[in-house]
PDB file of C-alpha atoms in Angstrom:
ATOM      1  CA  UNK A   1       0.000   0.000   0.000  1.00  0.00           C
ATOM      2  CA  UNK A   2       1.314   3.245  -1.138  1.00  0.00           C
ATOM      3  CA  UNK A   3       1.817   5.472   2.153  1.00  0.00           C
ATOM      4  CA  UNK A   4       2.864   9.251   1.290  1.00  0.00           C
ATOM      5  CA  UNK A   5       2.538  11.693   4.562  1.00  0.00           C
ATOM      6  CA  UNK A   6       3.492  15.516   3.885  1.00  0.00           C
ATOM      7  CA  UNK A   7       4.327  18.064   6.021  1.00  0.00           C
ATOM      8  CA  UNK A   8       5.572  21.636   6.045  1.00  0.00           C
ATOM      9  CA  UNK A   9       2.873  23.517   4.955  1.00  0.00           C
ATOM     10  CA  UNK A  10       1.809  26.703   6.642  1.00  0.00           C
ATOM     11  CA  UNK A  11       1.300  30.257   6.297  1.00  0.00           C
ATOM     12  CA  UNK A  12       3.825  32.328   4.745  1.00  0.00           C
ATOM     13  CA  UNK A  13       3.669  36.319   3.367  1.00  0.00           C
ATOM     14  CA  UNK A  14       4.475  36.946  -0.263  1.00  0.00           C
ATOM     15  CA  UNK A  15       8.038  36.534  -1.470  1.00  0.00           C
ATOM     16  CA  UNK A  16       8.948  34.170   1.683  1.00  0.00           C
ATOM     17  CA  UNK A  17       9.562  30.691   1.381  1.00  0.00           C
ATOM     18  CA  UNK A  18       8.096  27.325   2.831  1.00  0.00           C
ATOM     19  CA  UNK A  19      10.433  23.692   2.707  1.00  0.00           C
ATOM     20  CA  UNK A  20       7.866  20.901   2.102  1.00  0.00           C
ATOM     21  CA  UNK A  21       9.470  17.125   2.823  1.00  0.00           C
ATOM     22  CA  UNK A  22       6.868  13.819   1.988  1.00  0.00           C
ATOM     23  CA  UNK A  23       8.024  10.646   3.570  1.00  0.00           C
ATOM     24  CA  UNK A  24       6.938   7.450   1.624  1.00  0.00           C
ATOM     25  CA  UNK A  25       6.336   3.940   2.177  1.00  0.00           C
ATOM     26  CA  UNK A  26       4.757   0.716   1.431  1.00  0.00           C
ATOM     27  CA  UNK A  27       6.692   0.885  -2.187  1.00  0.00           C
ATOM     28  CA  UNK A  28      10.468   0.743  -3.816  1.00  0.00           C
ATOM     29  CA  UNK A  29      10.588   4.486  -3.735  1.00  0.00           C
ATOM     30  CA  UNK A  30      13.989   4.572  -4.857  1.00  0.00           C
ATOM     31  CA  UNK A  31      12.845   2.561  -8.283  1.00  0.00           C
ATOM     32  CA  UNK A  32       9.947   5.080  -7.912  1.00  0.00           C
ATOM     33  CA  UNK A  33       9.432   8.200 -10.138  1.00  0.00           C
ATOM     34  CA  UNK A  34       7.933  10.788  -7.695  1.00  0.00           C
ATOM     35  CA  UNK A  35       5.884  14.221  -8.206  1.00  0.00           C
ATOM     36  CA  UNK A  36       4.278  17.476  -6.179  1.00  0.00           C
ATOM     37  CA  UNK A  37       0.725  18.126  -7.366  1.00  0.00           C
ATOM     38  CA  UNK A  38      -1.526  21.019  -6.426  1.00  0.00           C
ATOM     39  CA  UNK A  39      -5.054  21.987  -5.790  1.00  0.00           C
ATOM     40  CA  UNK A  40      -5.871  25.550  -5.431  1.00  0.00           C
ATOM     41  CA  UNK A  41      -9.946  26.352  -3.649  1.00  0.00           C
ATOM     42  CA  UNK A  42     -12.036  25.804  -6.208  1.00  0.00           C
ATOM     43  CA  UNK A  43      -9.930  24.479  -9.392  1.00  0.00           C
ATOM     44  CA  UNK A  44      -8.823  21.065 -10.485  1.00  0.00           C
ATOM     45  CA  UNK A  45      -5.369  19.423  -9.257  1.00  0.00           C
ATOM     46  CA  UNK A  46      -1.956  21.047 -11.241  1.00  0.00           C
ATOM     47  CA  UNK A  47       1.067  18.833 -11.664  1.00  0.00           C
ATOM     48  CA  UNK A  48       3.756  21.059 -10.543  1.00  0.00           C
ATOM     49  CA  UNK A  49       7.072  18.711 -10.699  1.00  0.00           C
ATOM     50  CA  UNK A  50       8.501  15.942 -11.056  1.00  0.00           C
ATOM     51  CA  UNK A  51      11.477  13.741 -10.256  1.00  0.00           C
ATOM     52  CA  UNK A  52      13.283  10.569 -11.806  1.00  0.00           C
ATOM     53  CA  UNK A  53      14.015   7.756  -9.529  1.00  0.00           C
ATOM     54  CA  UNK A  54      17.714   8.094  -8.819  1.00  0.00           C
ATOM     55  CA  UNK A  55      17.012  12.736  -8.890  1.00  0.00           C
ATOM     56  CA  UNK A  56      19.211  13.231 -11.584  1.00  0.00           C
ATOM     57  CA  UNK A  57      16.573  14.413 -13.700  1.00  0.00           C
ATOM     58  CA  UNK A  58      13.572  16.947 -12.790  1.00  0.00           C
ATOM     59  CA  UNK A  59      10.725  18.986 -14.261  1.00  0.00           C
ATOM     60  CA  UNK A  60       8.959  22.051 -13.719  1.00  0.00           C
ATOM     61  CA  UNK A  61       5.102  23.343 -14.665  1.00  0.00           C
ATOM     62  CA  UNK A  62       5.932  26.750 -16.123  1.00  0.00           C
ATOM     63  CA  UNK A  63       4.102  28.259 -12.847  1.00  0.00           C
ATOM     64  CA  UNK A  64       6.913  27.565 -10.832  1.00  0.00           C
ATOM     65  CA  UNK A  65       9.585  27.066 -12.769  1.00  0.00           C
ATOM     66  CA  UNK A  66      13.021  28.871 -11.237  1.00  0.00           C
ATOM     67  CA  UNK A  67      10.699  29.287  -7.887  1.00  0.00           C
ATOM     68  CA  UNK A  68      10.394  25.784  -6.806  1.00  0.00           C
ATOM     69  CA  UNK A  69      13.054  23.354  -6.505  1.00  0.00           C
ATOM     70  CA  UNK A  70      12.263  19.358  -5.791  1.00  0.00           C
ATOM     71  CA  UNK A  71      14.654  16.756  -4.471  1.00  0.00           C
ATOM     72  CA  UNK A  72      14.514  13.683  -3.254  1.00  0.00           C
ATOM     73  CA  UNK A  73      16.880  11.614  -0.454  1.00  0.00           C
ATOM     74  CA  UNK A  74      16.465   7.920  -1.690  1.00  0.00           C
ATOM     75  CA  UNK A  75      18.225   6.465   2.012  1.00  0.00           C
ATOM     76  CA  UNK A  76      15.461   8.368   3.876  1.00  0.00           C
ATOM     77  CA  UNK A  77      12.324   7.668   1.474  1.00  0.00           C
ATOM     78  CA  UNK A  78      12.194  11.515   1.706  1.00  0.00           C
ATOM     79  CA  UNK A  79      10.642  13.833  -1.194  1.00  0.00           C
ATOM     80  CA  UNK A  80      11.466  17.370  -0.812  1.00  0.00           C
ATOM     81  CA  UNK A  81       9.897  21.044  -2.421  1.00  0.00           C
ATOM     82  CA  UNK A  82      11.775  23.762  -1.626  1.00  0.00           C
ATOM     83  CA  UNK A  83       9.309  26.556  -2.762  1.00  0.00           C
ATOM     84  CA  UNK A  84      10.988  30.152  -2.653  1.00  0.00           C
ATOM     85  CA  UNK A  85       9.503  33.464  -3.946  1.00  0.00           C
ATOM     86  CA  UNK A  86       5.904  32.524  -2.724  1.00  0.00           C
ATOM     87  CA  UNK A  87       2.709  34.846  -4.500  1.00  0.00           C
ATOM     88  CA  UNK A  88      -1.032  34.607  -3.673  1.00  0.00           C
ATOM     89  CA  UNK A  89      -1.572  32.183  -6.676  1.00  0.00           C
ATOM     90  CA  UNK A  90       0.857  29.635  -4.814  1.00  0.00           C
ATOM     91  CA  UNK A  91      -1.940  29.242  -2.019  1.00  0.00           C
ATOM     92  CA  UNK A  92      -3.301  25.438  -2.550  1.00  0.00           C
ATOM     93  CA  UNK A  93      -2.794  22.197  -1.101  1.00  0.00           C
ATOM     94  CA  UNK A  94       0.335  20.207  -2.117  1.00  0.00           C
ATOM     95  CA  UNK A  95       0.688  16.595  -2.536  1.00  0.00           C
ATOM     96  CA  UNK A  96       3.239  14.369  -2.891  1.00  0.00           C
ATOM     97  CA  UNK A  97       2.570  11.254  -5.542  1.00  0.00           C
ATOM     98  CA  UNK A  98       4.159   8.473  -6.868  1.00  0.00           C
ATOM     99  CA  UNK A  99       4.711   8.379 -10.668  1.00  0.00           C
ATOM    100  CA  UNK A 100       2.611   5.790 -12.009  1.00  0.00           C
ATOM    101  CA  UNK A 101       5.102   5.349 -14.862  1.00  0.00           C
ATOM    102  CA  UNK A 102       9.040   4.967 -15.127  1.00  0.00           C
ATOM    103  CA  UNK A 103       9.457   8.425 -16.412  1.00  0.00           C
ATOM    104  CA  UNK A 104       8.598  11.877 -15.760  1.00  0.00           C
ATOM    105  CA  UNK A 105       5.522  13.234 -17.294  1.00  0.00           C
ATOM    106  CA  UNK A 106       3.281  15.916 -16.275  1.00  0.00           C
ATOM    107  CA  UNK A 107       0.218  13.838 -16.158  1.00  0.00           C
ATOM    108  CA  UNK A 108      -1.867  13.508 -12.904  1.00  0.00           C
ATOM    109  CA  UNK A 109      -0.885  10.305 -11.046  1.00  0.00           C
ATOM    110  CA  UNK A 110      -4.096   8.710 -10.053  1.00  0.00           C
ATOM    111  CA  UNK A 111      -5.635   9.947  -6.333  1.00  0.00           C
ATOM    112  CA  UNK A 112      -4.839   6.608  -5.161  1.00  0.00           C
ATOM    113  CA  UNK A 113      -0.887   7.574  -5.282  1.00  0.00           C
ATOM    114  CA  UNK A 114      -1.497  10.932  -3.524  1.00  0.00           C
ATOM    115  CA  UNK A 115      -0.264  11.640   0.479  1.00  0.00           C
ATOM    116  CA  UNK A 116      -3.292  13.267   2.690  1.00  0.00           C
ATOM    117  CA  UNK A 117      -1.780  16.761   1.172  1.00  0.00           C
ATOM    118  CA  UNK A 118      -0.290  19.763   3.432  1.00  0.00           C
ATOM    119  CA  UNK A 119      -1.789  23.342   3.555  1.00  0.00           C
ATOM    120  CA  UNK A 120       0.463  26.280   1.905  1.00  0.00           C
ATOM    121  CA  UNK A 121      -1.647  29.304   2.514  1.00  0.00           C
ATOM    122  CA  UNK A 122       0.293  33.099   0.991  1.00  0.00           C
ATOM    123  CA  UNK A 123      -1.214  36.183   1.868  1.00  0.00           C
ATOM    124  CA  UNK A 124       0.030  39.648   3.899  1.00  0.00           C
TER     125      UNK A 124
END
């Protein structure tokens, strides 16, 4: 059983910056492809990143691309979003999910692969 649990969420002002870390189990996670996914009040789920297995290779959504950094620390089953530069449109829920394929893409992986999601509220 896929396990994801996220935490770091919070409120933070615009232009500040928030670490998010995801620790995973009940899966290889280091054979695992891994990605942060969104959902914003009101609006569908947004694939924001993603990693390859072994972190060599990432990928942004244009919306946070040179803002948000993701990593991953394969000993610790840790996922990591280091979001910096925080605006109002950043405010959403983040998830953590497991690729559902052995690459990255920007599609969705199902709701089955998602964590329980942390709050990232920005305002002043």
């Amino acid at each position: 059983e896929v396990q994801l649990m996220e935490s770091g969420g919070g409120l933070v002002q615009p232009g500040g910056s928030l670490r998010l870390s995801c620790v995973a189990s009940g899966f290889p996670f280091s054979a695992a492809v891994m990605a942060w996914v969104r959902q914003a009040p009101g609006k569908g789920p947004e694939w924001i990143s993603g990693i390859s297995s072994g972190g060599r290779n990432t990928l942004y959504a244009d919306s946070v691309k040179g803002r948000f950094t993701i990593s991953r620390d394969n000993a610790r089953n840790m996922l990591y979003l280091q979001m910096n530069s925080l605006r109002l449109e950043d405010t959403a829920v983040y998830y953590c999910a497991r690729g559902q394929l052995p690459f990255i893409t920007k599609a969705i992986p199902a709701r089955d692969y998602w964590g329980q999601g942390t709050q990232v509220t920005v305002s002043s």
